[in-house]
Coordinates of C-alpha atoms in Angstrom, one line a residue:
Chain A
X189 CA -17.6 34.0 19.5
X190 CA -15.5 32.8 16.2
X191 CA -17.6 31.1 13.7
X192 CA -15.8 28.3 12.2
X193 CA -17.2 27.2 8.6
X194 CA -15.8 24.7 5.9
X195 CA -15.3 23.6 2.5
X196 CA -18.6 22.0 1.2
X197 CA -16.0 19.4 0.0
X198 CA -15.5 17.5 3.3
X199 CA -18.9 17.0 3.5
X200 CA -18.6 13.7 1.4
X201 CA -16.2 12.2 3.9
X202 CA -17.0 13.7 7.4
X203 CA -19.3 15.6 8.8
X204 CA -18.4 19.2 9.2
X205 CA -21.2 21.0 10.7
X206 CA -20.5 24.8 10.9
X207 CA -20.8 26.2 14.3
X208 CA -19.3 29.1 16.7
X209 CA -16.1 28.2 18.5
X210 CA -14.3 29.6 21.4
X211 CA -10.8 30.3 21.0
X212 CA -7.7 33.2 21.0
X213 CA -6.0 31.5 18.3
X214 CA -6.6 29.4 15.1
X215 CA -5.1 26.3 16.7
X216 CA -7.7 26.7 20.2
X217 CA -10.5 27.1 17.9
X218 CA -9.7 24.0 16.2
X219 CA -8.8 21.8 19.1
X220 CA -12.5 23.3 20.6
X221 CA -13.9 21.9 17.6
X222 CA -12.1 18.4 17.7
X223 CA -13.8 18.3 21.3
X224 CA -16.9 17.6 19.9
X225 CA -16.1 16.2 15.9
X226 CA -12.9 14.4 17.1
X227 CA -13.2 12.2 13.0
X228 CA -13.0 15.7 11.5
X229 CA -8.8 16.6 12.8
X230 CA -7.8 14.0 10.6
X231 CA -9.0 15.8 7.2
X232 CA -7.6 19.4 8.5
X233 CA -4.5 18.4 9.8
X234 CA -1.1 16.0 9.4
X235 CA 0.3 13.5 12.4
X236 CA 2.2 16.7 13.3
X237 CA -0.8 18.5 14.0
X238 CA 0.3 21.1 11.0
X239 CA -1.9 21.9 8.5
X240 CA -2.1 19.6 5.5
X241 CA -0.2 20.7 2.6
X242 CA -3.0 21.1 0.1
X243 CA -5.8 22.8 2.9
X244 CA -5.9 26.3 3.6
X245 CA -7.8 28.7 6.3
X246 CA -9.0 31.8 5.7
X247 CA -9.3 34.0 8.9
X248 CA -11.8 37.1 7.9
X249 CA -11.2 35.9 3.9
X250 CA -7.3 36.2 4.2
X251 CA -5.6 32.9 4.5
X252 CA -3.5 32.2 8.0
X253 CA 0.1 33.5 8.2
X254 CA 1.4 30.0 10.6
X255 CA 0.5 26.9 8.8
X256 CA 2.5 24.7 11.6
X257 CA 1.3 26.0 14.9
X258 CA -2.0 27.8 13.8
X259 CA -1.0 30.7 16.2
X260 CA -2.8 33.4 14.5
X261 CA -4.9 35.4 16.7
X262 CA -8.6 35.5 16.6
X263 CA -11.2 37.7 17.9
X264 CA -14.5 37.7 18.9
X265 CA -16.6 37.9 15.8
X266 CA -14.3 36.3 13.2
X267 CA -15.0 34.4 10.5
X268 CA -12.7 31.2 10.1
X269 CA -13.0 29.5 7.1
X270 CA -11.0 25.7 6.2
X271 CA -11.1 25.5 2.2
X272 CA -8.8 23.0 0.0
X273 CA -6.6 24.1 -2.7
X274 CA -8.5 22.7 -6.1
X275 CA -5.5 21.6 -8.9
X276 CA -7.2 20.7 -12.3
X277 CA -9.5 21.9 -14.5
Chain B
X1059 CA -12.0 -21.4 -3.4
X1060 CA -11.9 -18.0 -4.2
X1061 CA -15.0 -17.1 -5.7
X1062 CA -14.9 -13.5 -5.0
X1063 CA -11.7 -10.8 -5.0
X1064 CA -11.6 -7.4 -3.9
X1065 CA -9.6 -4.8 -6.5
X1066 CA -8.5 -1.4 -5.3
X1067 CA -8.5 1.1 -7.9
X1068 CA -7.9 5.1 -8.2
X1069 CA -11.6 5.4 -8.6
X1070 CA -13.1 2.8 -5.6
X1071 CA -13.4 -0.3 -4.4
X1072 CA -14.5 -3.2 -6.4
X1073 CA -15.9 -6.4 -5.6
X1074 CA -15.3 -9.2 -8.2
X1075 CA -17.8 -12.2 -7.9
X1076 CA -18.5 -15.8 -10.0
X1077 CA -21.9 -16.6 -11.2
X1078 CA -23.0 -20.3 -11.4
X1079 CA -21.8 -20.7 -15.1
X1080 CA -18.3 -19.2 -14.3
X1081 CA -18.5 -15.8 -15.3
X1082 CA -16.8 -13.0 -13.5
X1083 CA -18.0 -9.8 -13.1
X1084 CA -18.7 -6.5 -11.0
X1085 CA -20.5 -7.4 -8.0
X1086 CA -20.3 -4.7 -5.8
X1087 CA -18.8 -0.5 -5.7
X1088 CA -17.5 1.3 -2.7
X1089 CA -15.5 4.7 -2.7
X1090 CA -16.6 5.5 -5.9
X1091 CA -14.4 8.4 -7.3
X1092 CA -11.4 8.0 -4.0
X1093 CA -8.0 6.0 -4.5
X1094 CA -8.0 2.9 -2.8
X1095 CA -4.6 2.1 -2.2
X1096 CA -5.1 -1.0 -0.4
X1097 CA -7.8 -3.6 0.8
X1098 CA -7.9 -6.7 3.0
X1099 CA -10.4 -9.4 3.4
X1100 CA -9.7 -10.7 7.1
X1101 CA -9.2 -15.1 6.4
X1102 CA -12.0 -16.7 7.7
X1103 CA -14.4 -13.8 8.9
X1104 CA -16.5 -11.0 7.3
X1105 CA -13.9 -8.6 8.2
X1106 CA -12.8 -5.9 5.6
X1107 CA -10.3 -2.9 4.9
X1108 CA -10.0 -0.1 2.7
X1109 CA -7.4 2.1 2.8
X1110 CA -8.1 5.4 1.2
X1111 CA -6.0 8.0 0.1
X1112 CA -8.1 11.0 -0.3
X1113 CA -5.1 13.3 -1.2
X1114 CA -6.2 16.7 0.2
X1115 CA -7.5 14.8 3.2
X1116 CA -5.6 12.5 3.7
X1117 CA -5.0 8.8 4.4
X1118 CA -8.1 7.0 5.4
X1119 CA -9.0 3.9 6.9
X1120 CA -12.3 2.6 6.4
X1121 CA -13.6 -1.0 8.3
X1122 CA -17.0 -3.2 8.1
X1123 CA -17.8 -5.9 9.7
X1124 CA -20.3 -7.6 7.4
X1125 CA -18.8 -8.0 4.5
X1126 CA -19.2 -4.7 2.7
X1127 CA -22.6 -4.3 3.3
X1128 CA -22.1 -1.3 5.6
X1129 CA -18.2 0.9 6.6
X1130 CA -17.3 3.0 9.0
X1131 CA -14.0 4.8 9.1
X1132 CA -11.2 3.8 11.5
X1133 CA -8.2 5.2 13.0
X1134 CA -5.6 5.8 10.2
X1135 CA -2.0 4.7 11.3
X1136 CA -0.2 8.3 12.1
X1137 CA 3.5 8.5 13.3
X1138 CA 4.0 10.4 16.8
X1139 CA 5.1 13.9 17.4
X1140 CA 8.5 13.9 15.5
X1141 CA 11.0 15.2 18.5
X1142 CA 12.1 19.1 18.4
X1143 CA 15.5 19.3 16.3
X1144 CA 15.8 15.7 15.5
X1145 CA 17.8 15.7 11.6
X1146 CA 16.3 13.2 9.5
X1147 CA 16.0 13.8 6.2
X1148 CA 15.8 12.3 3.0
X1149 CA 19.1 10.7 1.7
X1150 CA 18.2 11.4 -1.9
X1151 CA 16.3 14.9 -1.9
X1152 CA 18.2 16.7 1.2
X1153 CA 15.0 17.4 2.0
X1154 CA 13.0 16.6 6.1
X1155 CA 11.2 13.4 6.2
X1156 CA 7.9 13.9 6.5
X1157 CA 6.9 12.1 9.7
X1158 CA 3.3 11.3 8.0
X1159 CA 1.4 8.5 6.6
X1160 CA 1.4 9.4 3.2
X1161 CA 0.0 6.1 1.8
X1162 CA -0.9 2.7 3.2
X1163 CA 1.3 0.5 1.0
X1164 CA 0.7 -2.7 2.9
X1165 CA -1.8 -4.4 5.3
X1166 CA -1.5 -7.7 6.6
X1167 CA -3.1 -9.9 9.4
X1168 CA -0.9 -11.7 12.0
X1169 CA -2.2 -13.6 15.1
X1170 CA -6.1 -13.1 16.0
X1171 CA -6.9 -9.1 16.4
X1172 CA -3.5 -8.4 15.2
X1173 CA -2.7 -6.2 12.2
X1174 CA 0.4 -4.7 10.6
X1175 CA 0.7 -1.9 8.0
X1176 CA 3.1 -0.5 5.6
X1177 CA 3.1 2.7 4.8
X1178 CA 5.2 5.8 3.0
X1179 CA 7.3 6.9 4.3
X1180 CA 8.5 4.1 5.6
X1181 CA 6.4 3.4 8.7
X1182 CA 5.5 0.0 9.7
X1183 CA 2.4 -0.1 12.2
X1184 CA 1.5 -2.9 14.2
X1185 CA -2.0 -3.4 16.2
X1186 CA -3.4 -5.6 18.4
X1187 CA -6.8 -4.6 18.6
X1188 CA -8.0 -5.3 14.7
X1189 CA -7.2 -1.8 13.8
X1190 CA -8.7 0.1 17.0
X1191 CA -5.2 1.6 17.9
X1192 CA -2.2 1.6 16.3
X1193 CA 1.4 2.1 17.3
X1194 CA 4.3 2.9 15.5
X1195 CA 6.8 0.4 15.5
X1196 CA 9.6 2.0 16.7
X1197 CA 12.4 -0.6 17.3
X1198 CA 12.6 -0.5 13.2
X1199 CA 12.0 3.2 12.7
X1200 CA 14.7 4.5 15.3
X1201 CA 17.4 2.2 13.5
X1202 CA 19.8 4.4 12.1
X1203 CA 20.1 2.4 9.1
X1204 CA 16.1 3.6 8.2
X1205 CA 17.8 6.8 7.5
X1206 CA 19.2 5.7 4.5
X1207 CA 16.6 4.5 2.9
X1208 CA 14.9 6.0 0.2
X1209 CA 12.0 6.4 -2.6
X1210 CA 11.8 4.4 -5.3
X1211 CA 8.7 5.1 -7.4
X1212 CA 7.3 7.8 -5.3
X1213 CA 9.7 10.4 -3.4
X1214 CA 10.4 8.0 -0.2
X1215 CA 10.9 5.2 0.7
X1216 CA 7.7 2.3 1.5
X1217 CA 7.0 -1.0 3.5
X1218 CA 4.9 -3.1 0.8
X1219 CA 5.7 -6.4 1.9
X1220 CA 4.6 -7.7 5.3
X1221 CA 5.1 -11.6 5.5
X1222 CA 3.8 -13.2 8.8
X1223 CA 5.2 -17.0 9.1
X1224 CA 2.2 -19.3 9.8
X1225 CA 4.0 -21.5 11.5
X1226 CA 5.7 -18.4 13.8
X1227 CA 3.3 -15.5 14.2
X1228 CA 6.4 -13.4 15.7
X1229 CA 8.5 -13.7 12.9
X1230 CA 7.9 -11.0 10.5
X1231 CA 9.8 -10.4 7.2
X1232 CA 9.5 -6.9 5.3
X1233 CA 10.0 -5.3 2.1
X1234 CA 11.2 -2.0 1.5
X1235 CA 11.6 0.4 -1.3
X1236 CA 14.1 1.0 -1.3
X1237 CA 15.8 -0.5 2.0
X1238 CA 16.1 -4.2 1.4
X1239 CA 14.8 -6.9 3.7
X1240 CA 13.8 -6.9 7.3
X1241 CA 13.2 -9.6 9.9
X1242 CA 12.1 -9.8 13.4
X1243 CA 11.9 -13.1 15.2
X1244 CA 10.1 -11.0 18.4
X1245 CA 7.0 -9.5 16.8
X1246 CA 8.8 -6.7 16.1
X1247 CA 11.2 -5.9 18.9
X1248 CA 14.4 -6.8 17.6
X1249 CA 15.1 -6.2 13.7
X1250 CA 17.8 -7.7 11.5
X1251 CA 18.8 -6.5 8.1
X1252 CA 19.0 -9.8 5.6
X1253 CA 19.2 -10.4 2.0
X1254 CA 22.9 -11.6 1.3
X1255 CA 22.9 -12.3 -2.6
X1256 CA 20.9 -9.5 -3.7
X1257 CA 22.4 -7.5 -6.4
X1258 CA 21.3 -3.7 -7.7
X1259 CA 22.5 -2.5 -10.4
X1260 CA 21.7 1.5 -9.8
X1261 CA 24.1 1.6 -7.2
X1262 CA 28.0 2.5 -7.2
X1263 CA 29.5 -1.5 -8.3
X1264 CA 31.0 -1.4 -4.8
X1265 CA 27.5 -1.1 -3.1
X1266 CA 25.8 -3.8 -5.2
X1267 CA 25.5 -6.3 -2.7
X1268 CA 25.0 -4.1 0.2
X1269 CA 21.6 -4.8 1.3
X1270 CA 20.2 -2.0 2.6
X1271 CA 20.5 -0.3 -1.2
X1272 CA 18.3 -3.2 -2.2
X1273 CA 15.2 -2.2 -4.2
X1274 CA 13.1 -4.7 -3.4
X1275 CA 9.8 -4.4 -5.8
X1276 CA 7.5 -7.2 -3.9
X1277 CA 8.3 -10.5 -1.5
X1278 CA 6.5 -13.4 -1.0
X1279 CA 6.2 -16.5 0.6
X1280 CA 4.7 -20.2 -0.1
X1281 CA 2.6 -20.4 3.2
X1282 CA 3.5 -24.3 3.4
X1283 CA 6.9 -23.5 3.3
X1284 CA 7.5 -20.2 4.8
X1285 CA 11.3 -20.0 4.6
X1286 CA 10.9 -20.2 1.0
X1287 CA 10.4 -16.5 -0.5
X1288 CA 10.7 -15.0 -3.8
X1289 CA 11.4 -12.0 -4.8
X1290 CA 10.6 -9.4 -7.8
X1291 CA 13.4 -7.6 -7.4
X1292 CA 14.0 -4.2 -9.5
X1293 CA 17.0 -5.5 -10.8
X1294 CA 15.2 -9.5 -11.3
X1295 CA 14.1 -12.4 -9.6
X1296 CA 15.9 -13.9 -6.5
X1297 CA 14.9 -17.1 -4.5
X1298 CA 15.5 -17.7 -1.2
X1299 CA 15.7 -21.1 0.6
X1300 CA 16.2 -19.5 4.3
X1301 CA 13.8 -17.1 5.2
X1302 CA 15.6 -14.0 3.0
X1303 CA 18.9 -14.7 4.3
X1304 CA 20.6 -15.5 1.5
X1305 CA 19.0 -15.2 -2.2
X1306 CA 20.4 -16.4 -5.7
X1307 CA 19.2 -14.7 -8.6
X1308 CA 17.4 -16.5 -11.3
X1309 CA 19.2 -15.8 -14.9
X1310 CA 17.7 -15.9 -18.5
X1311 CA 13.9 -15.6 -17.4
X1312 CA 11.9 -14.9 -20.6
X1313 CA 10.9 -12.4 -21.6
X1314 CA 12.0 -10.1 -19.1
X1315 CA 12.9 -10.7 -15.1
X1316 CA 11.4 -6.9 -14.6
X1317 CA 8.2 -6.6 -13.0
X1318 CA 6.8 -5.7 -9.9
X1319 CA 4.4 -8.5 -8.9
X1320 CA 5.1 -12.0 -7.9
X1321 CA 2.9 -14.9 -6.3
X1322 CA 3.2 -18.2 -5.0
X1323 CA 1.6 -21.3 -4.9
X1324 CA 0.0 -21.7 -0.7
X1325 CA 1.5 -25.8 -1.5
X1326 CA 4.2 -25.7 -3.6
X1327 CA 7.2 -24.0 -2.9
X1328 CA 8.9 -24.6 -6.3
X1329 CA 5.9 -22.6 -7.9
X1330 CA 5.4 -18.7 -8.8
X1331 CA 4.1 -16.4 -11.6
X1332 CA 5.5 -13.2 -12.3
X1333 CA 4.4 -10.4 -14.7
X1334 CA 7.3 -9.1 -16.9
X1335 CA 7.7 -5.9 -18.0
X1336 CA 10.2 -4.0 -20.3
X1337 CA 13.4 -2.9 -17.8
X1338 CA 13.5 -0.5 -16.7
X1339 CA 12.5 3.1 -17.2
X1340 CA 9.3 1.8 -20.0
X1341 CA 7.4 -0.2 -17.9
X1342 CA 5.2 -1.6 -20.1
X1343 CA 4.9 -5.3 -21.6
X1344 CA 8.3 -6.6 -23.6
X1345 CA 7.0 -6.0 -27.5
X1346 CA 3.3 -5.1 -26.4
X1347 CA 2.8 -8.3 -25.4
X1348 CA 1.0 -8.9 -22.3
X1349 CA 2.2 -12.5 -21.2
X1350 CA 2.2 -14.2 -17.2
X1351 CA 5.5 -16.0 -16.6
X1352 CA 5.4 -19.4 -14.6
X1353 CA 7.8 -21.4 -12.7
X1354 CA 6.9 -25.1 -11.2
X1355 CA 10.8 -26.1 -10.4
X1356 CA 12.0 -23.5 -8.6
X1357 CA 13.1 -21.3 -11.2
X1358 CA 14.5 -23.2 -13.7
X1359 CA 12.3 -22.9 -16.3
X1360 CA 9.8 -20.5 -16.8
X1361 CA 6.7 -20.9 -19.0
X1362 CA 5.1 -17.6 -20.8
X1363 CA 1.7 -18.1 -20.6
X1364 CA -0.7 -15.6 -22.7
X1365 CA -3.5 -17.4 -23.5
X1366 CA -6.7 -14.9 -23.2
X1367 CA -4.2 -12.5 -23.2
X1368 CA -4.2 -9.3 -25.4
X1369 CA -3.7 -10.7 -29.0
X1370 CA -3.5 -7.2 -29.6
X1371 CA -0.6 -5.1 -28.7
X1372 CA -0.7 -4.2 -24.8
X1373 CA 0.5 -1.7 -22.5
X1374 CA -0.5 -2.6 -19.3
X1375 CA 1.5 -2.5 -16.2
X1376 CA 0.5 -4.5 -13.1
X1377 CA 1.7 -3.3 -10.2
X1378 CA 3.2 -5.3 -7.3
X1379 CA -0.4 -5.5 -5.3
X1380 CA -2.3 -6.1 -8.2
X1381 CA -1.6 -10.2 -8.8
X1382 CA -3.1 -12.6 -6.4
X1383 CA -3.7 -16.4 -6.1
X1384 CA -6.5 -17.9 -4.2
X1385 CA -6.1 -20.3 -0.8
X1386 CA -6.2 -23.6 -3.2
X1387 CA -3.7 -22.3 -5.4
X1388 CA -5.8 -23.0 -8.5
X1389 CA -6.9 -19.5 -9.3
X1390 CA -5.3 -16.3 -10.3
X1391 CA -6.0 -12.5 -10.5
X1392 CA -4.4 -9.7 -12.1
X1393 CA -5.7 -5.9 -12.7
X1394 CA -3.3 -3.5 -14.5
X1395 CA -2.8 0.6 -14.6
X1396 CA -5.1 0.6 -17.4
X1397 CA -7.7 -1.4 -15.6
X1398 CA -8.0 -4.4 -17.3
X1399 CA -8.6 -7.4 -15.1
X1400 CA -7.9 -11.2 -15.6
X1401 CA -8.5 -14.2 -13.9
X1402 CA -7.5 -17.6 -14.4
X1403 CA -9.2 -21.0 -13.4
X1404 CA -6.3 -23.3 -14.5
X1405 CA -3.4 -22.0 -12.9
X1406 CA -2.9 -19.5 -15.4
X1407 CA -3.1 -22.0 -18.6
X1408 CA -6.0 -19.6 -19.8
X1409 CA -7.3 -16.0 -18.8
X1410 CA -10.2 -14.5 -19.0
X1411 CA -11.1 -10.8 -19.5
X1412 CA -13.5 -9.5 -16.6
X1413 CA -13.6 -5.6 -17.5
X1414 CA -11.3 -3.5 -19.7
X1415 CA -12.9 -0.7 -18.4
X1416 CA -12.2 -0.6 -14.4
X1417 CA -10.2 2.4 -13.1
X1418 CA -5.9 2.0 -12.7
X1419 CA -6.0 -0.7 -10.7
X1420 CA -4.0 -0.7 -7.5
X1421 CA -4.4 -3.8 -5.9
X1422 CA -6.1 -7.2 -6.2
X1423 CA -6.8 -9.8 -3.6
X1424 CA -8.8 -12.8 -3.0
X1425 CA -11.8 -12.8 -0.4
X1426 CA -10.9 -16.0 1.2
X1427 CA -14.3 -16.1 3.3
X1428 CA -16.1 -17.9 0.5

């Protein structure tokens, strides 16, 4: 099964507990994952269910090619990873 | 009274409190380190809101029911699924409107449970259930004249003004930057596009009346008198006698007739301060000097009142949340972008310094539960 595993960041808003996820796709993963942490969609993605401009997932440590419908494929024992793009120094 | 006011900053929530022998200070911290764009103290119950905007993350809501002491988060106000090939895009930038809250710019209460919200881009949100659910509200969004409106300060256009007539809890008047004046006599279903008078003065000379062009800075009301508003205007000050159907614009104001914040008194219609700032691109105090402007005749004179004021020279800039008066119109409260907060006990006669040291400040309002 995917494991799904996030920034350390979120932590101070929501609780982000990582965890292995059924799924084909980024996007079915995700939605598994809302199932049972429903306060956590808001952080990862916009209204329009894309992701939010300043986030980034990593699928096995290489960041997703479909940012609006999260229809990269995953398999069995991948690694997804949601991260935030840091700005400053 | 007003013994107590709540100031969002870019660093957290503050709450403001009076000791026994009058001295203000920090009460209270919440959010420490996330912009709170907006806060609201419910009239009458223990009731409060913070809106967050965590960038990254989001646009957050957070609730409590007992006065701060404990907050959960709560739905967020998010527009629907934009429809497949619909063109809407930003008149200025070419660019797709993002159909996503970007920040909560306004938050009002209306009848009991009910709630409305301004937000960028543009989206007014109504709700019935204190905040539970919220809808878009889609009678004003779907007007093709919405299309036209666009950013002033930021990159599009925002609701920040959300008047609710006490004496008519269905008919709502809103602010837009920039997009002029909006009414609804039906809670919302029916919109009408008012403000004959109003001038601009960024726009082609043949569209300077047109009222959708109008970049309205902040509205508000005198509660006693609801059809009375006033208006901080980019361009000025305008007065209104009807509601916001017809303004006049007020001439000569010293020092300045920029600004973006404006209040006014809950009794007296003829009565309203203002903060002026240096027009237009500077936007900081006229000759450093940090002074409140008062009207008690409806404009006709104007009083610059600085006492416990910066002596010093001054660059603050208060923004058009960040001045409020309490329910018995004897108190005022102003934070500015380099967090310095007043408050007056006189009716703004005399000022006194409460931090110089808060975070920007974003917006300042008066707990009206004590």
């Amino acid at each position: 099964m995917p494991t799904l595993n996030f920034t350390p960041n979120l932590r101070r808003h929501v609780e982000t507990p990582a965890a292995p996820v059924k799924g084909a796709t980024v996007r079915q993963v995700l939605e598994m994952y809302f199932q049972v942490n429903p306060q956590v969609r808001g952080y990862i993605l916009d209204d329009q269910g894309a992701l939010r401009k300043h986030m980034a997932i990593f699928l096995n440590q290489e960041l997703i090619c479909d940012r609006s419908d999260l229809s990269d494929s995953v398999q069995e024992n991948d690694d997804i990873f949601v991260a935030q793009a840091l700005s400053g120094g | 009274m007003g013994n107590s006011l709540l100031v969002g900053t870019r660093k957290g929530l503050f709450r403001i409190e009076r000791d026994d022998v009058g001295r203000w200070g920090i009460a209270q911290s919440w959010f420490l380190g996330d912009p709170v764009s907006m806060a609201l103290a419910e009239p009458g119950s223990q009731r409060l809101h913070a809106a967050l905007d965590l960038g990254h993350f989001g646009v957050k809501l957070h609730r409590s029911e007992d006065a701060g002491e404990t907050w959960t988060e709560a739905p967020a106000p998010a527009f629907p699924p934009k429809p497949d090939g619909l063109e809407d895009k930003d008149p200025m930038q070419g660019i797709d409107l993002p159909w996503n809250t970007q920040l909560i710019w306004a938050l009002e209460t209306g009848g009991p449970g009910e709630l409305w919200c301004g937000v960028i881009p543009g989206g007014l949100f109504h709700s019935s259930d204190g905040g539970d659910n919220w809808a878009l509200v889609r009678s004003l969004w779907d007007d093709p004249r919405r299309q036209k409106w666009m950013g002033g300060g930021y990159d599009f256009a925002g609701i920040h003004s959300i008047l609710v007539d006490p004496c008519d809890l269905a008919h709502v008047t809103v602010g837009v930057s920039v997009g002029g004046v909006w009414s609804t006599q039906d809670r919302g279903a029916n919109w009408r596009l008012i403000g004959s008078g109003l001038r601009n003065a960024y726009m082609p000379p043949e569209k300077a009346g047109d009222p959708l062009s109008q970049d309205v800075h902040r509205l508000a009301h005198c509660p006693a008198n609801p059809d009375r508003l006033w208006m901080q205007h980019h361009n000025g000050i305008f007065l209104s006698d009807d509601g916001g159907e017809n303004w006049r614009e007020l001439h000569d104001v010293p020092p300045s007739s920029f600004g973006f914040a404006v209040v006014v008194h809950p009794t007296d219609p003829d009565t309203a301060w203002f903060i002026p700032a240096t027009k237009d691109e500077q936007r900081f105090p006229v000759d450093a000097r940090l002074v409140v402007t008062r009207t008690r005749d409806g404009g006709r004179n104007f009083e610059v009142l600085h006492q416990g004021l910066p002596e010093e020279p001054a660059y603050d800039l208060v923004y058009r949340h960040a001045l409020d008066i309490s329910g018995d119109g004897e108190r005022l409260a102003f934070g500015s972008t380099t967090g310095s907060l007043w408050i007056s006990e006189d009716q703004g006669d005399s000022w006194q310094s409460v931090s110089k040291h808060l975070p920007p400040v974003n917006c300042v309002r008066f707990e009206l539960t004590t």
